[in-house]
Amino acid sequence: MTKKMFQVSRVMAIGIWIFVCCNLLTDQKVMMLDGDILSRCFVAFLATVTFWIVSVLYERKRKVFSPGYILLMVNVFINGLICPCYFTGSRMDEGTREGVIQPQDFWELYATIYFLTMLVVFLYLLCIKYTSVEIKQDDFIKYNKSDDAAVFLMGIVVFFLNFQFGETGVVMYVPVLCYFAMRVLWTNGKINIYTILALLAGLYCIYRISYSRYLLVEYVVPILLMYFVLVAVNDNRKRGKKVVPLLLAGVVAIMAYGMVSELIKLNTYWGRNYNLLYEITNFKSIIDSCARQVYRLFGIWTELGGNIIHHVKLHGYYYGITYIKSLAGVFGFEYVSLPLISAKYISAAYAQPGLLAEGYANFGIFGAVLNLMVPFGIMEGALSWFLKKRDPLAICILTVPFTKILLDGGTINNIIFGVATCILAFAPYIVLKLCKLELCMPGVGDLHFIRKKRLEPDDGEDEQAVD
């Protein structure tokens, strides 16, 4: 099943390239105004072949369909190469809106960054050892039933923090929800009172942020990533057969949610009067809405990133100060926030320009490659740690911190915050593991501590719990 997941990603890459190039070559305006489109399509073809080669090598070396691989496909290949290929200079001009400055066509720059990035990944894959085939185990996660109580107790604290810290507090509950969702997936639906209460609290958190798409994805995407890793590592054919249908259902759900939430927002906050039933049953409205959702997920980074690249070409590089802008007052340098600069170009309040643009703004092409490779390296490290430890904390750190990076133009600071939320949610769990203690649960509400005692090999068991 793991093999099929990689194969599907490669077929998608070929399909996306064919769609983009056919669209470019049949657009007469593009062919007339944008120079040599044939060479552009050929470079995109070479980029697709490069992705294919790296994909095959990644599959053979790592053997797991992981968040790091998804970053290569989404952020490096689609956002960093295919979308800049599609949005030529004339198409950028077509999108000009009042109060919005459209960027120039930086296709050659994007292509250069892409091939350098994939070269680094290729060399990395050549240097690392093959992941042992022992990863295909039945025990996806090693956890005790008492872990539920440890995570649940801290989950209560985190849940009430939701009401103290606004949007930041809402996403702090994500690791707790992911733990119990993973537990349900792994145990084929077996639940207890802790699972029920934790999932209900998670649903309430989702209800609170249902109006905000960028917050909602931070709850949904980690669970999907967990499921992909579960199927890839456990290699269970029964579960694996559900991957493609679930993926298609997820795409439909995302498109439908995006369309409905957009209409509701326009009616509620902008005084529009759209008929919801008519719009969701009108074929043209559905197609137009799907195109907008795809643009917001992928294409928008060409616009936002292009603005920052243009800005830097005019004003010079920032040489790292955007990474430590919170220390501006301490060290006396100018406060620089790329999201605020990016927002001015599109008349918005806040607009994160994405990993590639942030890296380029600081150190040029080298910075862009580095800013893509650092999250990839962290993801690969998290994957190796998970394959070694196989515990609930490891799977959460492998998935939870990377949602904004993959879909919402997040930064390395978002990864750090995500790791911190995981450690916070698992704080009692970590302490109990370090102290070699467990929370024994003979009954709901009847919790007591027991200490593990290691016995001699002659006793016939490696480990046993005694009062």
CSV table of C-alpha atoms in Angstrom, one decimal, residues 18 37 43 48-49 58 80-81 91 126 161 196 208 213 216 265 280 299 302 382 384 387 430 464 466:
chain,number,residue,atom,x,y,z
A,18,ILE,CA,0.3,18.1,-18.4
A,37,ILE,CA,6.4,29.2,-23.6
A,43,VAL,CA,11.9,23.2,-18.1
A,48,THR,CA,8.7,16.9,-13.2
A,49,VAL,CA,11.3,14.2,-14.2
A,58,TYR,CA,12.9,8.6,-1.3
A,80,GLY,CA,7.8,26.4,-5.9
A,81,LEU,CA,7.8,25.4,-9.6
A,91,ARG,CA,-1.6,36.2,-16.2
A,126,LEU,CA,22.2,9.2,-1.6
A,161,LEU,CA,-6.5,27.6,28.1
A,196,ILE,CA,-15.1,10.1,24.5
A,208,ARG,CA,-15.4,27.4,18.0
A,213,ARG,CA,-10.5,28.0,7.5
A,216,LEU,CA,-9.7,24.5,11.0
A,265,LYS,CA,-18.7,35.2,5.1
A,280,ILE,CA,-24.0,25.2,-4.5
A,299,GLY,CA,-1.3,29.7,-6.4
A,302,THR,CA,3.4,32.9,-6.4
A,382,ALA,CA,11.1,13.6,13.5
A,384,SER,CA,13.6,8.9,12.3
A,387,LEU,CA,10.5,5.0,13.7
A,430,ILE,CA,6.7,12.6,29.6
A,464,GLN,CA,6.5,-6.2,35.2
A,466,VAL,CA,4.4,-4.1,41.0
